[in-house]
XYZ file of C-alpha atoms in Angstrom:
442
model
C 0.000 0.000 0.000
C 2.916 2.324 0.649
C 4.065 1.965 -2.955
C 0.895 2.478 -5.001
C -2.148 3.001 -2.736
C -4.461 1.091 -5.075
C -6.155 -1.911 -3.462
C -6.813 -3.693 -6.775
C -3.180 -3.257 -7.852
C -1.942 -4.571 -4.505
C -4.225 -7.607 -4.857
C -2.897 -8.328 -8.349
C 0.696 -7.984 -7.200
C 0.095 -10.330 -4.269
C -1.769 -12.842 -6.437
C -4.875 -12.640 -4.272
C -8.312 -10.984 -4.130
C -9.357 -7.492 -3.148
C -11.300 -8.806 -0.134
C -8.316 -10.816 1.060
C -6.156 -7.694 1.025
C -8.785 -5.887 3.118
C -8.937 -8.721 5.659
C -5.155 -8.878 5.968
C -4.965 -5.125 6.524
C -7.655 -5.454 9.184
C -5.670 -8.234 10.836
C -2.566 -6.034 10.899
C -4.559 -3.213 12.487
C -5.804 -5.560 15.204
C -2.312 -6.935 15.827
C -0.807 -3.457 16.125
C -3.748 -2.117 18.121
C -4.140 1.000 15.958
C -5.033 1.811 12.325
C -2.125 1.504 9.923
C -4.077 2.532 6.786
C -6.890 4.912 5.927
C -9.028 3.226 3.295
C -11.766 4.126 0.870
C -13.522 1.660 -1.417
C -10.682 1.301 -3.927
C -7.660 3.026 -2.429
C -5.759 3.433 0.815
C -2.922 5.446 2.249
C -0.693 4.811 5.219
C -1.277 6.554 8.514
C 1.760 7.988 10.301
C 1.813 4.801 12.385
C 1.580 2.719 9.213
C 4.560 4.536 7.696
C 6.633 3.913 10.823
C 5.599 0.268 10.941
C 6.486 -0.166 7.254
C 9.976 1.187 7.910
C 10.313 -1.061 10.961
C 9.085 -4.065 8.947
C 11.568 -3.457 6.147
C 14.352 -3.201 8.693
C 13.139 -6.408 10.375
C 13.194 -8.480 7.174
C 16.500 -6.949 6.074
C 17.983 -7.950 9.425
C 16.628 -11.494 9.067
C 18.099 -11.792 5.572
C 21.475 -10.480 6.719
C 21.540 -12.816 9.732
C 20.541 -15.774 7.562
C 23.322 -15.022 5.068
C 25.813 -14.696 7.898
C 24.815 -17.792 9.878
C 22.910 -20.154 7.585
C 22.746 -19.688 3.772
C 25.241 -22.121 2.305
C 27.697 -21.272 5.089
C 30.444 -23.501 6.382
C 30.598 -27.243 6.743
C 26.985 -27.568 7.896
C 25.525 -26.563 4.511
C 23.541 -29.390 2.950
C 25.941 -31.476 0.821
C 27.984 -28.358 0.019
C 31.562 -29.018 -1.116
C 34.415 -27.427 0.810
C 36.083 -26.519 -2.507
C 34.082 -25.908 -5.679
C 35.938 -26.534 -8.931
C 34.658 -24.175 -11.624
C 35.591 -23.533 -15.277
C 35.055 -19.982 -16.490
C 35.139 -18.202 -19.840
C 36.233 -15.035 -18.025
C 38.822 -14.602 -15.287
C 36.631 -14.433 -12.195
C 37.321 -11.248 -10.287
C 39.337 -11.617 -7.126
C 36.517 -10.127 -5.089
C 34.213 -12.960 -6.228
C 36.669 -15.540 -4.926
C 37.148 -13.596 -1.698
C 33.420 -12.879 -1.217
C 32.590 -16.565 -1.719
C 35.125 -17.515 0.937
C 33.940 -14.823 3.361
C 30.154 -15.007 2.979
C 29.571 -18.609 1.846
C 32.486 -20.436 3.446
C 33.221 -21.722 -0.074
C 36.650 -21.932 -1.697
C 36.686 -21.601 -5.490
C 39.187 -23.486 -7.627
C 38.997 -21.655 -10.967
C 40.060 -22.825 -14.415
C 40.079 -20.239 -17.215
C 39.011 -21.819 -20.498
C 37.855 -20.768 -23.946
C 34.036 -20.753 -24.245
C 33.907 -23.916 -26.353
C 36.001 -25.773 -23.756
C 33.994 -24.866 -20.670
C 31.053 -27.178 -21.424
C 33.489 -29.983 -22.257
C 35.179 -29.535 -18.871
C 31.817 -29.828 -17.117
C 30.629 -32.751 -19.248
C 33.870 -34.623 -18.615
C 33.538 -34.333 -14.817
C 36.700 -32.233 -14.627
C 34.817 -29.470 -12.775
C 31.643 -29.187 -10.679
C 30.402 -25.929 -12.230
C 30.905 -23.730 -15.272
C 30.489 -20.012 -15.907
C 29.886 -19.263 -19.579
C 27.812 -17.225 -22.031
C 25.373 -17.849 -24.861
C 23.706 -15.745 -27.544
C 20.560 -17.858 -27.263
C 18.752 -19.337 -24.290
C 21.335 -21.603 -22.654
C 20.554 -25.123 -23.896
C 23.147 -27.690 -22.938
C 23.004 -31.262 -24.220
C 25.232 -32.736 -21.540
C 24.905 -36.299 -20.357
C 25.784 -35.015 -16.911
C 22.832 -33.566 -14.976
C 23.131 -29.772 -14.674
C 21.077 -26.870 -13.371
C 21.404 -23.410 -14.954
C 21.325 -20.066 -13.124
C 21.195 -16.861 -15.177
C 23.879 -14.441 -14.005
C 23.525 -11.324 -16.158
C 21.732 -10.029 -19.215
C 24.866 -8.850 -21.028
C 24.405 -6.078 -23.648
C 27.297 -5.282 -25.960
C 28.920 -2.117 -27.253
C 31.526 -1.517 -29.956
C 35.135 -0.526 -29.188
C 36.580 1.969 -31.685
C 39.907 3.812 -32.028
C 39.468 7.422 -30.895
C 40.427 8.699 -34.363
C 37.807 6.509 -36.115
C 35.430 8.502 -38.387
C 32.409 7.298 -36.375
C 33.950 7.861 -32.939
C 32.192 11.208 -32.589
C 28.709 9.652 -32.651
C 26.805 8.602 -29.531
C 25.451 5.512 -31.309
C 26.676 3.620 -34.346
C 25.109 0.912 -36.482
C 26.521 -2.449 -37.509
C 25.643 -1.538 -41.094
C 28.153 1.328 -40.981
C 30.851 -0.957 -39.557
C 30.568 -3.898 -41.949
C 33.650 -2.903 -43.991
C 35.879 -2.552 -40.919
C 38.475 -5.030 -39.683
C 36.948 -6.886 -36.725
C 38.350 -9.141 -34.055
C 36.129 -11.776 -32.429
C 36.251 -14.658 -30.006
C 34.728 -18.111 -30.510
C 31.565 -18.915 -28.576
C 30.446 -21.986 -26.617
C 29.198 -23.823 -29.724
C 32.226 -22.871 -31.846
C 30.188 -19.962 -33.174
C 31.914 -16.661 -33.914
C 30.541 -13.904 -31.692
C 30.752 -10.999 -34.154
C 29.400 -13.081 -37.053
C 26.405 -14.189 -34.968
C 25.668 -10.640 -33.832
C 25.667 -9.431 -37.452
C 23.491 -12.389 -38.472
C 20.940 -11.673 -35.720
C 20.750 -8.057 -36.944
C 20.109 -9.192 -40.537
C 23.421 -7.767 -41.760
C 26.049 -9.783 -43.689
C 29.077 -10.625 -41.569
C 32.186 -8.480 -42.110
C 34.630 -9.809 -44.678
C 37.698 -8.926 -42.597
C 37.177 -10.914 -39.399
C 40.044 -12.142 -37.245
C 38.986 -14.964 -34.896
C 41.071 -15.591 -31.784
C 40.875 -16.119 -28.048
C 39.412 -13.525 -25.703
C 42.762 -12.437 -24.216
C 44.428 -12.027 -27.645
C 41.365 -10.141 -28.894
C 41.698 -7.635 -26.047
C 45.345 -7.083 -26.943
C 44.491 -6.439 -30.593
C 41.789 -3.980 -29.541
C 44.170 -2.133 -27.242
C 46.667 -1.705 -30.109
C 43.910 -0.334 -32.343
C 44.492 -2.903 -35.078
C 40.781 -3.831 -35.229
C 37.412 -3.039 -33.701
C 35.385 -5.423 -31.566
C 32.625 -5.931 -29.029
C 32.729 -5.315 -25.303
C 30.204 -5.795 -22.511
C 29.740 -5.395 -18.735
C 31.016 -8.931 -18.113
C 34.219 -8.563 -20.136
C 37.362 -7.290 -18.454
C 37.434 -3.632 -19.424
C 39.620 -2.642 -22.406
C 40.592 0.815 -21.211
C 43.059 2.970 -23.113
C 43.189 6.698 -23.970
C 43.223 5.766 -27.657
C 39.898 3.848 -27.474
C 36.237 4.843 -27.114
C 33.081 2.840 -26.408
C 29.925 3.473 -28.389
C 26.425 2.025 -28.085
C 25.073 -0.015 -30.989
C 21.745 0.845 -32.553
C 20.916 -2.867 -32.865
C 21.331 -3.477 -29.089
C 22.920 -6.958 -29.302
C 22.821 -9.009 -26.092
C 23.962 -12.305 -24.726
C 23.303 -14.210 -21.496
C 25.912 -15.286 -18.967
C 25.035 -18.341 -16.897
C 26.326 -20.498 -14.072
C 25.893 -24.241 -14.681
C 26.238 -26.562 -11.701
C 25.888 -30.224 -10.905
C 22.822 -30.204 -8.594
C 23.965 -33.354 -6.822
C 27.078 -31.494 -5.642
C 26.076 -27.828 -5.374
C 22.909 -27.034 -3.340
C 20.350 -24.726 -4.938
C 20.744 -21.929 -2.385
C 24.545 -22.013 -2.630
C 24.506 -21.904 -6.447
C 22.009 -19.046 -6.468
C 24.087 -17.009 -4.051
C 27.269 -17.623 -6.067
C 25.506 -16.487 -9.267
C 24.390 -13.341 -7.423
C 27.959 -12.627 -6.241
C 29.257 -12.867 -9.816
C 26.507 -10.576 -11.130
C 27.092 -8.022 -8.370
C 30.819 -7.887 -9.142
C 30.199 -7.326 -12.853
C 27.734 -4.526 -12.140
C 30.070 -2.803 -9.679
C 32.898 -2.932 -12.210
C 30.594 -1.663 -14.967
C 29.752 1.447 -12.918
C 33.387 1.960 -11.970
C 34.759 1.801 -15.521
C 31.805 2.843 -17.693
C 29.881 5.371 -15.618
C 29.609 7.657 -18.658
C 27.304 5.147 -20.357
C 24.750 5.627 -17.579
C 24.075 9.138 -18.878
C 22.327 7.409 -21.795
C 18.706 6.489 -21.136
C 18.958 2.964 -22.578
C 21.956 1.975 -20.433
C 20.474 3.598 -17.330
C 17.263 1.604 -17.871
C 19.243 -1.625 -18.367
C 21.197 -1.011 -15.161
C 17.977 -0.318 -13.259
C 16.502 -3.607 -14.523
C 19.568 -5.587 -13.438
C 19.836 -4.091 -9.966
C 16.144 -3.566 -9.171
C 16.742 0.187 -8.761
C 14.856 2.772 -10.801
C 17.029 5.902 -11.081
C 15.564 9.396 -11.006
C 15.265 11.159 -14.348
C 18.631 12.639 -15.284
C 20.483 10.975 -12.426
C 23.456 8.666 -12.614
C 23.733 5.878 -10.008
C 26.437 6.640 -7.492
C 27.212 10.057 -9.002
C 26.275 12.067 -5.909
C 28.243 10.076 -3.390
C 31.258 9.368 -5.572
C 30.950 5.649 -4.871
C 29.370 2.978 -6.976
C 26.030 1.606 -5.771
C 25.749 -1.831 -4.277
C 23.509 -3.840 -6.627
C 20.953 -6.028 -4.956
C 21.271 -9.792 -5.302
C 19.553 -11.307 -8.298
C 17.965 -13.932 -6.158
C 15.582 -12.543 -3.531
C 15.012 -14.899 -0.595
C 11.696 -14.983 1.210
C 11.837 -16.820 4.492
C 8.520 -17.937 5.955
C 8.592 -16.491 9.464
C 5.999 -19.046 10.588
C 8.493 -21.786 9.745
C 11.141 -19.883 11.694
C 8.794 -19.871 14.700
C 8.550 -23.653 14.385
C 12.326 -23.774 14.654
C 12.112 -21.592 17.758
C 9.604 -24.037 19.254
C 11.938 -26.974 18.622
C 14.756 -25.058 20.307
C 12.508 -24.120 23.237
C 11.131 -27.627 23.855
C 14.287 -29.546 22.995
C 12.832 -32.021 20.500
C 10.462 -32.308 17.543
C 8.138 -34.605 19.531
C 7.636 -32.175 22.408
C 7.445 -29.149 20.063
C 4.780 -30.885 17.928
C 2.677 -31.634 21.007
C 2.961 -28.035 22.250
C 2.025 -26.677 18.791
C -0.884 -29.145 18.418
C 0.409 -30.475 15.082
C 1.635 -33.920 14.152
C 5.290 -34.849 14.396
C 5.375 -35.745 10.687
C 3.890 -32.362 9.713
C 6.451 -30.498 11.811
C 9.260 -32.606 10.330
C 8.066 -31.800 6.771
C 7.936 -28.065 7.547
C 11.462 -28.086 8.946
C 12.702 -30.113 5.973
C 11.057 -27.638 3.577
C 12.828 -24.780 5.347
C 16.166 -26.595 5.110
C 15.668 -27.093 1.382
C 14.749 -23.435 0.939
C 17.914 -22.147 2.612
C 20.205 -24.934 1.427
C 21.553 -25.633 4.896
C 21.129 -28.198 7.640
C 19.247 -26.657 10.566
C 18.723 -29.684 12.803
C 21.118 -32.443 13.803
C 19.256 -35.761 14.036
C 20.643 -38.781 15.880
C 19.313 -41.800 17.805
C 19.669 -39.700 20.960
C 17.317 -37.011 19.668
C 17.280 -33.773 17.718
C 19.298 -30.632 18.329
C 19.927 -27.381 16.498
C 23.156 -26.771 14.598
C 25.464 -24.073 15.917
C 24.680 -21.594 13.086
C 20.942 -22.174 13.611
C 21.180 -21.362 17.309
C 23.074 -18.153 16.567
C 20.540 -17.204 13.909
C 17.551 -17.803 16.211
C 19.143 -15.671 18.932
C 19.402 -12.854 16.398
C 15.821 -13.469 15.242
C 14.518 -13.100 18.816
C 16.292 -9.747 19.173
C 14.928 -8.456 15.868
C 11.377 -9.547 16.677
C 11.572 -7.791 20.045
C 12.733 -4.625 18.272
C 9.867 -4.913 15.774
C 7.386 -5.390 18.617
C 8.804 -2.353 20.418
C 8.206 -0.314 17.256
C 4.490 -1.169 17.446
C 4.387 -0.211 21.120
C 6.086 3.094 20.323
C 3.471 3.801 17.649
C 0.684 3.298 20.188
C 2.228 5.887 22.483
C 1.971 8.658 19.864
C -1.036 7.549 17.776
C -4.621 7.040 18.797
C -5.276 3.349 19.566
C -8.271 1.570 18.101
C -11.416 1.942 20.245
C -12.144 -1.121 22.325
C -14.292 -3.479 20.273
C -13.670 -1.563 17.032
C -13.154 -4.947 15.397
C -14.187 -8.236 16.852
C -11.014 -10.199 17.376
C -10.998 -13.702 15.949
C -11.421 -16.484 18.444
C -8.156 -17.213 20.229
C -6.449 -14.068 18.935
C -6.358 -11.108 21.352
C -6.799 -7.672 19.799
C -3.350 -6.656 20.989
C -1.666 -9.841 19.811
C 2.107 -9.805 19.447
C 3.358 -9.318 15.909
C 4.493 -12.577 14.352
C 6.259 -11.092 11.344
């Protein structure tokens, strides 16, 4: 409601009905003990208490996500079937910060092999590595006998790299049609396809006659010397030299970079987080080296799509502060706080049997809920043995943090009541078993 104020739009976004939205807002009002929204038939706006509670709620879920990343998500030796060292083949030299971030935030050591694009899939298919980072001009379709799961890393648009004294260097945008007679340099793609030739083909333009095909590192050297022109992108190591300029292409060619993993070795949550780390590093480097491109509307819109940020008209991300923005992860986690409360109950009662009896649910149902939560986060939360069930060390630390954050969230509601008018007694009839001033459950 704080974003659009239209009840029908909120219902569509939540995948539910208008009446359900109304009932859930009523339930929130009862839980907080004061009105959080002022509603008409089709619209609503937040009260001052609602605005404060929204801010407190965002902080609460951000804190949960941060604590989960720190203590649980794919972290350390207690992650579900996670390898201590992940062997990965990559078409691009993975940035040092990716390797360091993976070690710091995921407890994962990366053993990286740099290979040509056509060799990466062969390395994965031949069981020489557990994962591969590569690119494709089409949707990534891999006919490997080995079972793999694909995670998109970045939608990777391309620009053209020209010598500064080139006749077209003064334009903001150039067309492939105008560059067909130039000498090009290109790398070979995953399916032995030539990148530049495929880009021209997709644009409906005949491929250039003077096309030098080589490896990615040699191609960058040729570009730096100014002996040919070629394509660059946010995922490529930047070719930066005073004698070169970057120009947008009218045709807007793109490719997709992907992380392929063996799902029997790399848990889903761990692979998703690693893909997000790679994407974040590329985007940070793009802003650092190619900030001038963000003055163009098309590139600013692309960057906003990749990071989830929508920049103000005429603004450049990070321009005011002098530092590049921190892109948000590509994978957004949504923890079910009710499942987290089940974990708290197990910790409080010391076993699944006693927690199930206290919660009035069956032991099998509680076990399924906990297992579902473990699969969602990709980490082992409970240690099961013939002597009983206990929480892992990271889970205990996470639940201690969760209790602190929930208490802070609850205090925010109490603070709102002290400055806003509470609901009149009996304003809404509380549902059976739920007091009107019930504690927030997240």
